[in-house]
Tab-separated table of C-alpha atoms in Angstrom:
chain	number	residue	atom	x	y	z
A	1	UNK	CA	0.000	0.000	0.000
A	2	UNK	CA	2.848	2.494	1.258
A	3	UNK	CA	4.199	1.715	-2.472
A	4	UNK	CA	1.353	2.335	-4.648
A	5	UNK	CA	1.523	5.612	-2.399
A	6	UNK	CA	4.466	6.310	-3.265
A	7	UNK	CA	3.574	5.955	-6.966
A	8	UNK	CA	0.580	8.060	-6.939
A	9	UNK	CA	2.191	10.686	-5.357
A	10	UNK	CA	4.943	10.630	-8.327
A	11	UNK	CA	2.677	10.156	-10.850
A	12	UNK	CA	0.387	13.002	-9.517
A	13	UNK	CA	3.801	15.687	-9.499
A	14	UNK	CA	4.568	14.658	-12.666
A	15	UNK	CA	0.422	15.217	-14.102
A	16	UNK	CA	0.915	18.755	-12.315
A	17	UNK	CA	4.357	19.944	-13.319
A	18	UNK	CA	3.146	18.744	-17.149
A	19	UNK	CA	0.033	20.648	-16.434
A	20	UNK	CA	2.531	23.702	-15.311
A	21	UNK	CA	4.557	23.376	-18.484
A	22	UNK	CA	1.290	23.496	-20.791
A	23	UNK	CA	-0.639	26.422	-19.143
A	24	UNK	CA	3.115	28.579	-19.391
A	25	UNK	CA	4.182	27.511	-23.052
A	26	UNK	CA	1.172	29.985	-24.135
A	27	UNK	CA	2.799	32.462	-21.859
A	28	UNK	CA	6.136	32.264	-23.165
A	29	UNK	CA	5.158	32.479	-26.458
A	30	UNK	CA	3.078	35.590	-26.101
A	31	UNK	CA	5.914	36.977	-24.561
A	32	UNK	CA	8.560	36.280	-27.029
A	33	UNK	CA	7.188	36.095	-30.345
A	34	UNK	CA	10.564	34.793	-31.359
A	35	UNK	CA	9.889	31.024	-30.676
A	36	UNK	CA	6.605	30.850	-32.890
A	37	UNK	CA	8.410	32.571	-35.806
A	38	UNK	CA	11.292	29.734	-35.543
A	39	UNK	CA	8.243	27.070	-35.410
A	40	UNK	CA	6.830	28.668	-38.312
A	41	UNK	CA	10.239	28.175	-39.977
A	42	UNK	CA	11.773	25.188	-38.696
A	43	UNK	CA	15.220	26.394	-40.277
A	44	UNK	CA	16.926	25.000	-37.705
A	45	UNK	CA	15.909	21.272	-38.109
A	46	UNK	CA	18.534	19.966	-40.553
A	47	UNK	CA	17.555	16.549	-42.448
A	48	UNK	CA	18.931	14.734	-44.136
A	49	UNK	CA	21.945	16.162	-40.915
A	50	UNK	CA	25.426	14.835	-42.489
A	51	UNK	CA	24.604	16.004	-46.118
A	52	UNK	CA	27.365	17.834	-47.885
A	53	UNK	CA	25.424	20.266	-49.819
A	54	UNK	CA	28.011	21.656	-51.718
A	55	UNK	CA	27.934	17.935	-53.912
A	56	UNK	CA	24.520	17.088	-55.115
A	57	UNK	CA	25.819	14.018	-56.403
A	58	UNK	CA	26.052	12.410	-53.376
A	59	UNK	CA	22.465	12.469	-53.366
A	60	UNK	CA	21.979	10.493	-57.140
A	61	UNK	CA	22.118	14.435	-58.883
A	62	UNK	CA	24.685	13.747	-60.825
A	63	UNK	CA	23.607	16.324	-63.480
A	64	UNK	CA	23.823	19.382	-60.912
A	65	UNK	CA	25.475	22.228	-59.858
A	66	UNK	CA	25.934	24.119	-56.595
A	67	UNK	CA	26.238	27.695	-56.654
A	68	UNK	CA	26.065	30.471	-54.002
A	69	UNK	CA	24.282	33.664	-55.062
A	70	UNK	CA	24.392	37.352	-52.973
A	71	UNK	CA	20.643	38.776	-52.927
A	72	UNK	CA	21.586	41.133	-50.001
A	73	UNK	CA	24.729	42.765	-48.643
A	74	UNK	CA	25.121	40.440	-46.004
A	75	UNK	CA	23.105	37.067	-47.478
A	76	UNK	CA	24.552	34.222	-49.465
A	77	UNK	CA	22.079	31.094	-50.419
A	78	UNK	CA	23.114	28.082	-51.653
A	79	UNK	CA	21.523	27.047	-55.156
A	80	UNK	CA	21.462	23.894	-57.101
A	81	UNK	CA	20.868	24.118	-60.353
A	82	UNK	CA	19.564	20.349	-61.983
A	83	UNK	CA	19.579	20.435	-66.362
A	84	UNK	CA	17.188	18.625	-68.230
A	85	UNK	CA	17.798	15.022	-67.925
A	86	UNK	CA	18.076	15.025	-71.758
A	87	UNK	CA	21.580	17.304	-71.057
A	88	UNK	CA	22.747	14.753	-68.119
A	89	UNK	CA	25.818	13.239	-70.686
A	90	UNK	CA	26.782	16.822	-71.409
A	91	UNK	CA	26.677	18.047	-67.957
A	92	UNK	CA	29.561	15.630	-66.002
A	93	UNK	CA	32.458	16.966	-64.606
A	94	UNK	CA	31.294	20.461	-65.890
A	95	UNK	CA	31.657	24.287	-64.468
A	96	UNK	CA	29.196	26.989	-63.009
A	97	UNK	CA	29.866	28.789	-66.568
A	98	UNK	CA	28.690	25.474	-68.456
A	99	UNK	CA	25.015	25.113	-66.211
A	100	UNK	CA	24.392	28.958	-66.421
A	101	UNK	CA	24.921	28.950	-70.056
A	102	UNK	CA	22.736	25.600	-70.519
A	103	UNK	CA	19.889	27.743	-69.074
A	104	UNK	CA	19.136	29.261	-72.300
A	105	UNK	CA	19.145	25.840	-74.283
A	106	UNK	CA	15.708	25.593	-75.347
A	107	UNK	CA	14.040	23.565	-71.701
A	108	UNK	CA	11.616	25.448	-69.610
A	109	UNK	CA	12.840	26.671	-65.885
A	110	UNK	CA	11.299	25.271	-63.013
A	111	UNK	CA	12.074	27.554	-59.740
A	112	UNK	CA	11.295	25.664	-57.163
A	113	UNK	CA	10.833	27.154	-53.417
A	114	UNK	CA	10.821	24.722	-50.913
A	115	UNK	CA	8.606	24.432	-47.941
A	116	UNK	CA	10.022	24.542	-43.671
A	117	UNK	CA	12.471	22.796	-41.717
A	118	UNK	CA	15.272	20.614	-43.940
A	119	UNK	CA	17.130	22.018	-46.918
A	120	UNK	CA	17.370	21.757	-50.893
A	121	UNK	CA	18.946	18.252	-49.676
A	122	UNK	CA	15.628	17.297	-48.193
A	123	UNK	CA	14.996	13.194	-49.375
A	124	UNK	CA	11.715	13.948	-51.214
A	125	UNK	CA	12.693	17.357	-52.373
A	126	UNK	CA	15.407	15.564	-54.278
A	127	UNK	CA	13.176	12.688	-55.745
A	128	UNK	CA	11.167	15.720	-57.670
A	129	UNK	CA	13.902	16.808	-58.997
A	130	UNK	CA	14.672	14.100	-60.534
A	131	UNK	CA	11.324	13.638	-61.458
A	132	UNK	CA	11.019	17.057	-63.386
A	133	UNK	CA	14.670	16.647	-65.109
A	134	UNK	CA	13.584	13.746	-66.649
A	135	UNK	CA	10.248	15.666	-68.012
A	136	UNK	CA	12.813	17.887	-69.443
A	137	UNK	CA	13.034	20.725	-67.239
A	138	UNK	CA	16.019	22.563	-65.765
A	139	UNK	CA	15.103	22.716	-61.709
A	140	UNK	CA	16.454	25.493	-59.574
A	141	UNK	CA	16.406	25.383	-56.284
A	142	UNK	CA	17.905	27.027	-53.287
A	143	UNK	CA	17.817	27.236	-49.526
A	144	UNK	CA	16.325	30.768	-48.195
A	145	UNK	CA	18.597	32.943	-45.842
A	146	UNK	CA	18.861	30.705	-42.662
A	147	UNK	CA	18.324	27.684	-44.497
A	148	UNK	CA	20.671	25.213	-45.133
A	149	UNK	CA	24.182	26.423	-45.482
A	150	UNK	CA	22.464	29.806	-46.735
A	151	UNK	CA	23.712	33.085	-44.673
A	152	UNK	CA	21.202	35.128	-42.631
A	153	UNK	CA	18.175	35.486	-40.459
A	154	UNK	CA	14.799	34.196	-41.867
A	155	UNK	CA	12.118	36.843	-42.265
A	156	UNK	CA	8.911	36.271	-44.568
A	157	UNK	CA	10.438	39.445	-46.311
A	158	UNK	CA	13.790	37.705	-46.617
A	159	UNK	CA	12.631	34.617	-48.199
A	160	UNK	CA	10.673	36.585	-51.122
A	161	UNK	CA	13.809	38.693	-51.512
A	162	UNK	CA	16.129	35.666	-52.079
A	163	UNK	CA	13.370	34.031	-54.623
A	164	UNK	CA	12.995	37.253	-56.341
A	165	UNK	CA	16.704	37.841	-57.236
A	166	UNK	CA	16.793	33.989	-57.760
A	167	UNK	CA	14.240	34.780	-60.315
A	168	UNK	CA	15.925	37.716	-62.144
A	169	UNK	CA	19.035	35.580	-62.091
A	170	UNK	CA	17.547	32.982	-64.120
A	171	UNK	CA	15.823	35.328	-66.633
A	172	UNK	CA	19.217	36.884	-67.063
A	173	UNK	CA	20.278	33.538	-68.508
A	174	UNK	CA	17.243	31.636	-69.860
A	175	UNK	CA	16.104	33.830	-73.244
A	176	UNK	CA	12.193	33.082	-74.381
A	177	UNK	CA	12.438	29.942	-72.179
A	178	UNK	CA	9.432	29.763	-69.784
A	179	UNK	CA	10.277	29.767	-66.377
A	180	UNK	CA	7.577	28.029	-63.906
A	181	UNK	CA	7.460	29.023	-60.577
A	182	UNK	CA	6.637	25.750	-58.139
A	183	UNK	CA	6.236	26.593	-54.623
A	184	UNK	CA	5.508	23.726	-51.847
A	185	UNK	CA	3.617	23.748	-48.433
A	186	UNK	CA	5.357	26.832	-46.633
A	187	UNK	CA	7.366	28.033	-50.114
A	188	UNK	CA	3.333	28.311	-51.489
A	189	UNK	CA	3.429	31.735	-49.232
A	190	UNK	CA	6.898	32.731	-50.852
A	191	UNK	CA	5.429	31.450	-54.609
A	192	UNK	CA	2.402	33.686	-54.031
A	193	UNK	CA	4.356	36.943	-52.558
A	194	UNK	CA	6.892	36.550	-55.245
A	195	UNK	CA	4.569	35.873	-58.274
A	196	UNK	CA	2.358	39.179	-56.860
A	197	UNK	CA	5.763	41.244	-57.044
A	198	UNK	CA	6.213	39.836	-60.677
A	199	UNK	CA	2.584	40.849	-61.756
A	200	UNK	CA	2.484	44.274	-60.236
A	201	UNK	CA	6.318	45.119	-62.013
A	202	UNK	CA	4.654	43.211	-65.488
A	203	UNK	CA	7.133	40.468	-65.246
A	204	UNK	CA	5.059	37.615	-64.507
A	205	UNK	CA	6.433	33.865	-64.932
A	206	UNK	CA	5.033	31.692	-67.119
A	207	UNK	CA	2.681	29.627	-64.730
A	208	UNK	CA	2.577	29.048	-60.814
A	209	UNK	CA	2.507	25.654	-59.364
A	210	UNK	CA	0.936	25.502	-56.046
A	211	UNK	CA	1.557	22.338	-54.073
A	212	UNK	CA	0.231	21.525	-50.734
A	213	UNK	CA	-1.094	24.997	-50.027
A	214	UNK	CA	-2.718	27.220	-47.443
A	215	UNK	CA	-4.625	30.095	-47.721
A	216	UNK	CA	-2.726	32.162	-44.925
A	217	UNK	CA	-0.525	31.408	-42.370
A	218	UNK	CA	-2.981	32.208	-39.776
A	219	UNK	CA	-5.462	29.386	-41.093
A	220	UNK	CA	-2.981	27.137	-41.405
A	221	UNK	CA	-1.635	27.445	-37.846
A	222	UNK	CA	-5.268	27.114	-36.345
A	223	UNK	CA	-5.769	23.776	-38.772
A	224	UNK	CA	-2.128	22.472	-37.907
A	225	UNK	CA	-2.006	18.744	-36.377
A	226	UNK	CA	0.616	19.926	-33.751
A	227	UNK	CA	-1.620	22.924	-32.561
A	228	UNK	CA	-2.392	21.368	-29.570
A	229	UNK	CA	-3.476	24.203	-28.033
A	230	UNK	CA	-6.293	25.134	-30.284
A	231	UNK	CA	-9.014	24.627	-27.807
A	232	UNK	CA	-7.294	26.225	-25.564
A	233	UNK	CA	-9.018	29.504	-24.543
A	234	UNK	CA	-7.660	32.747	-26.109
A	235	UNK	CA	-5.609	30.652	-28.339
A	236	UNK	CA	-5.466	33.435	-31.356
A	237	UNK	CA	-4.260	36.058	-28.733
A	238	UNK	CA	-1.564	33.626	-27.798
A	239	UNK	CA	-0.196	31.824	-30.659
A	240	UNK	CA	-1.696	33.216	-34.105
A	241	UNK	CA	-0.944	37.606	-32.735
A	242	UNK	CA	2.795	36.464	-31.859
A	243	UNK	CA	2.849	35.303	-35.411
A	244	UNK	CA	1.791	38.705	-37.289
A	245	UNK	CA	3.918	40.426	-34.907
A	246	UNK	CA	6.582	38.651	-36.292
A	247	UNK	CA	5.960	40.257	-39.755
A	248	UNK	CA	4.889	36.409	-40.968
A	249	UNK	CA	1.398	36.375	-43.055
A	250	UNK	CA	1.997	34.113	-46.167
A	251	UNK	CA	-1.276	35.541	-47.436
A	252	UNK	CA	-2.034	33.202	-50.599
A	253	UNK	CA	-5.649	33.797	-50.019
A	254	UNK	CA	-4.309	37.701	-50.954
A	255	UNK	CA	-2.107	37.246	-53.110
A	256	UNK	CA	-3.793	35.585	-55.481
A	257	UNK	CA	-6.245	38.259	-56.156
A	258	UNK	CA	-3.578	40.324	-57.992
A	259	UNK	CA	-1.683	37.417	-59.836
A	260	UNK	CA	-2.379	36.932	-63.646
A	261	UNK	CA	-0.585	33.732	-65.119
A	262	UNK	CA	-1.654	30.028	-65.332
A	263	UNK	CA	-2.219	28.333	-61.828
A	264	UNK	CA	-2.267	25.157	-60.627
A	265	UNK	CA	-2.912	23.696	-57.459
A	266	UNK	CA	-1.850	20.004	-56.089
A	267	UNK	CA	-3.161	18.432	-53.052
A	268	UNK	CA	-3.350	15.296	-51.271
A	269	UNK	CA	-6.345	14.470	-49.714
A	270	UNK	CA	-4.854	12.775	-46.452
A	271	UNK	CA	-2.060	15.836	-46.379
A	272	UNK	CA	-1.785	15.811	-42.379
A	273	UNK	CA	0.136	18.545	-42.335
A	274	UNK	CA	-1.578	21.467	-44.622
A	275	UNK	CA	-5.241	20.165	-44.601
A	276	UNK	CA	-6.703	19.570	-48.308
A	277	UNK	CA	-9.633	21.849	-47.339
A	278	UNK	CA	-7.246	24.881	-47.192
A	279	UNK	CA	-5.948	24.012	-50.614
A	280	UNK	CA	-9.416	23.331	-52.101
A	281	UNK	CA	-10.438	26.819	-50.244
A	282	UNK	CA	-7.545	28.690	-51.263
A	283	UNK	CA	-8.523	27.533	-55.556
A	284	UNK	CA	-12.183	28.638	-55.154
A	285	UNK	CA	-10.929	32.258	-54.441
A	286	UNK	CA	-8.359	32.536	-57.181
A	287	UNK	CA	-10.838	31.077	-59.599
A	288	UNK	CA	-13.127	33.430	-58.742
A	289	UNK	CA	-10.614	36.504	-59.089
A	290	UNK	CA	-10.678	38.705	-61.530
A	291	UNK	CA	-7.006	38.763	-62.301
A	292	UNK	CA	-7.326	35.074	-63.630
A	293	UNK	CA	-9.960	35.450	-65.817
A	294	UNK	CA	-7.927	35.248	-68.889
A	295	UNK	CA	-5.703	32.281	-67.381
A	296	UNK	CA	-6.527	28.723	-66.551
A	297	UNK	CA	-6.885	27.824	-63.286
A	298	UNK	CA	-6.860	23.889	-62.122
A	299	UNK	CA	-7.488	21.805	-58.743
A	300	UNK	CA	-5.924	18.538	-59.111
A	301	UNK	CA	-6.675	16.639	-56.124
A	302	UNK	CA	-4.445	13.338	-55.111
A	303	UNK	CA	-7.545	10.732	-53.321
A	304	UNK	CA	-6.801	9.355	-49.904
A	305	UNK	CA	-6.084	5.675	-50.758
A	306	UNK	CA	-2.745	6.822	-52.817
A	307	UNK	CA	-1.164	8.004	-49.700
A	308	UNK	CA	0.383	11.001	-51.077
A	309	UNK	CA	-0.237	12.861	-47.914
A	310	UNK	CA	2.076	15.971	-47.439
A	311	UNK	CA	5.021	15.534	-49.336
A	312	UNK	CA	4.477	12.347	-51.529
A	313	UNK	CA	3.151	14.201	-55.114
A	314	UNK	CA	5.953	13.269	-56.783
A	315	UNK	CA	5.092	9.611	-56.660
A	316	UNK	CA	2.374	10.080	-58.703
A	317	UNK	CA	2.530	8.424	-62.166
A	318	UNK	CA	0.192	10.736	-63.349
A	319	UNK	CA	2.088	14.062	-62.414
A	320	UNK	CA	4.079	13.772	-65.494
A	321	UNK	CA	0.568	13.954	-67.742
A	322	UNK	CA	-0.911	16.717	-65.420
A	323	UNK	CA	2.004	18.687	-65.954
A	324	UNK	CA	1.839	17.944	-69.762
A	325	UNK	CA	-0.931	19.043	-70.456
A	326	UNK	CA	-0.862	22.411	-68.010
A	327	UNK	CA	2.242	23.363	-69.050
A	328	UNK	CA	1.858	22.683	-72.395
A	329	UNK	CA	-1.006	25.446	-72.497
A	330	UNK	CA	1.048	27.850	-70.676
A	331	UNK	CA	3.861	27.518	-73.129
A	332	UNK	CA	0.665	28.032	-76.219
A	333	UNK	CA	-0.029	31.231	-74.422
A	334	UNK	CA	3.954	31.955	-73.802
A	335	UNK	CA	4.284	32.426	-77.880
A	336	UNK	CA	0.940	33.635	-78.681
């Protein structure tokens, strides 16, 4: 008996100190909006950890280059640039003045913006790669300011600066090719706030892909699986404020309104992480916008039973056709 006392009593300190420890996390996060910009982020969780991402070939990209570009005074981002698949012979044991010249051999641009937490070395970020180089397309990626082995501290304003001059860099290079802008889960915000830029200055790319997105930050933290604190009363004072007083609003549901090129949106239906409803939301206002009205815009949901969920797309066999057949109209309207 004195023993099962002596548990309860242990086992009711430790229910109260976790009880402690949940009631003050609100607290600390009101009070330093700090820690819910770095969960927004996640810059600091490094995976694949003991990748060398100065040689993409350790990963299977044989056919791709790392660069390091200078968008700000003080920022440097890492870049890998992947050719066409068709270019892969060419490419070995080649220089940065080879790739950047290959840019304007006649292949569309992909710039791809990748979501939080991990780098351009991330496992399935890779496998799309590959997946697009062998569709043809030249893929360039890079890891925003306080990504990766990129220089800097992240900022929503940051990120849409690096992808911005990332963009300009490639349209230095790439003549009439169309460049396609493909932004995934958090990089949907940076897709969005860089393809409005584009649009407002008349520059717009040739077509926005949209995969697993949101329709604002806000939304999605409410509708995240880790909020487990969204019961919890005065949760938007708590968690959602600290995040716009960070500066952080990844407003697709915005955006979108003043964006005039080809969209498409992919989504998983099980997506855990960014829930398909937000995605499905986030299409019914842009195809209701005025500034798409003469642009397509498409919905191609991925059902439950493929398992696809947040980061899977790639897998799909039927990706290569979807993008066919999207992209091929975009490139119509490119020359017409």
């Amino acid at each position: 008996l004195h023993r099962r006392h002596g548990l309860w009593f242990r086992l009711r300190k430790l229910i109260i100190w976790l009880l402690g420890v949940y009631i003050a996390i609100p607290f600390l996060v009101k009070l330093c909006p700090a820690i819910q910009a770095k969960l927004v982020f996640l810059n600091f969780v490094r995976v694949p950890y003991f990748i060398d991402l100065k040689r993409p070939q350790d990963q299977g990209l044989n056919h791709t280059c790392n660069y390091y570009l200078q968008p700000e005074e003080d920022v440097t981002i890492g870049v890998w640039h992947t050719v066409p698949a068709a270019l892969w012979k060419n490419a070995r044991g080649k220089d940065q003045l080879w790739f950047e010249d290959a840019l304007g051999s006649s292949h569309p641009v992909i710039l791809y913006l990748h979501g939080n937490a991990g780098t351009r070395g991330g496992d399935h970020r890779v496998e799309l790669y590959k997946v697009l180089s062998s569709l043809g397309y030249h893929v360039v990626t890079f890891d925003y300011r306080g990504w990766g082995d990129s220089i800097g501290s992240p900022s929503e304003r940051g990120m849409t600066y690096d992808a911005l001059h990332v963009f300009d860099w490639i349209k230095a290079r790439s003549g009439d090719n169309p460049v396609y802008i493909w932004g995934h889960s958090l990089g949907t915000g940076v897709a969005t706030n860089l393809v409005r830029r584009l649009c407002e200055r008349e520059t717009p790319p040739d077509a926005l892909i949209l995969e697993s997105p949101f329709t604002n930050i806000r939304e999605e933290a409410r509708s995240h699986p880790f909020s487990i604190y969204r019961y919890f009363p005065g949760f938007d004072w708590f968690f959602l404020d600290p995040i716009t007083t960070s500066g952080i609003k990844f407003a697709n549901d915005e955006n979108v309104k003043y964006i005039s090129c080809s969209l498409l949106i992919l989504h998983a239906e099980d997506d855990p992480v960014v829930p398909f409803h937000l995605g499905k939301k986030l299409y019914n206002i842009a195809a209701t916008s005025r500034s798409f009205r003469d642009y397509k815009v498409q919905f191609v949901p991925f059902h439950t039973d493929l398992g696809y969920r947040h980061k899977y797309i790639y897998r799909s066999p039927e990706l290569p056709r979807i993008l066919r057949e999207f992209l091929g109209k975009s490139e119509h309207e490119h020359h017409h």
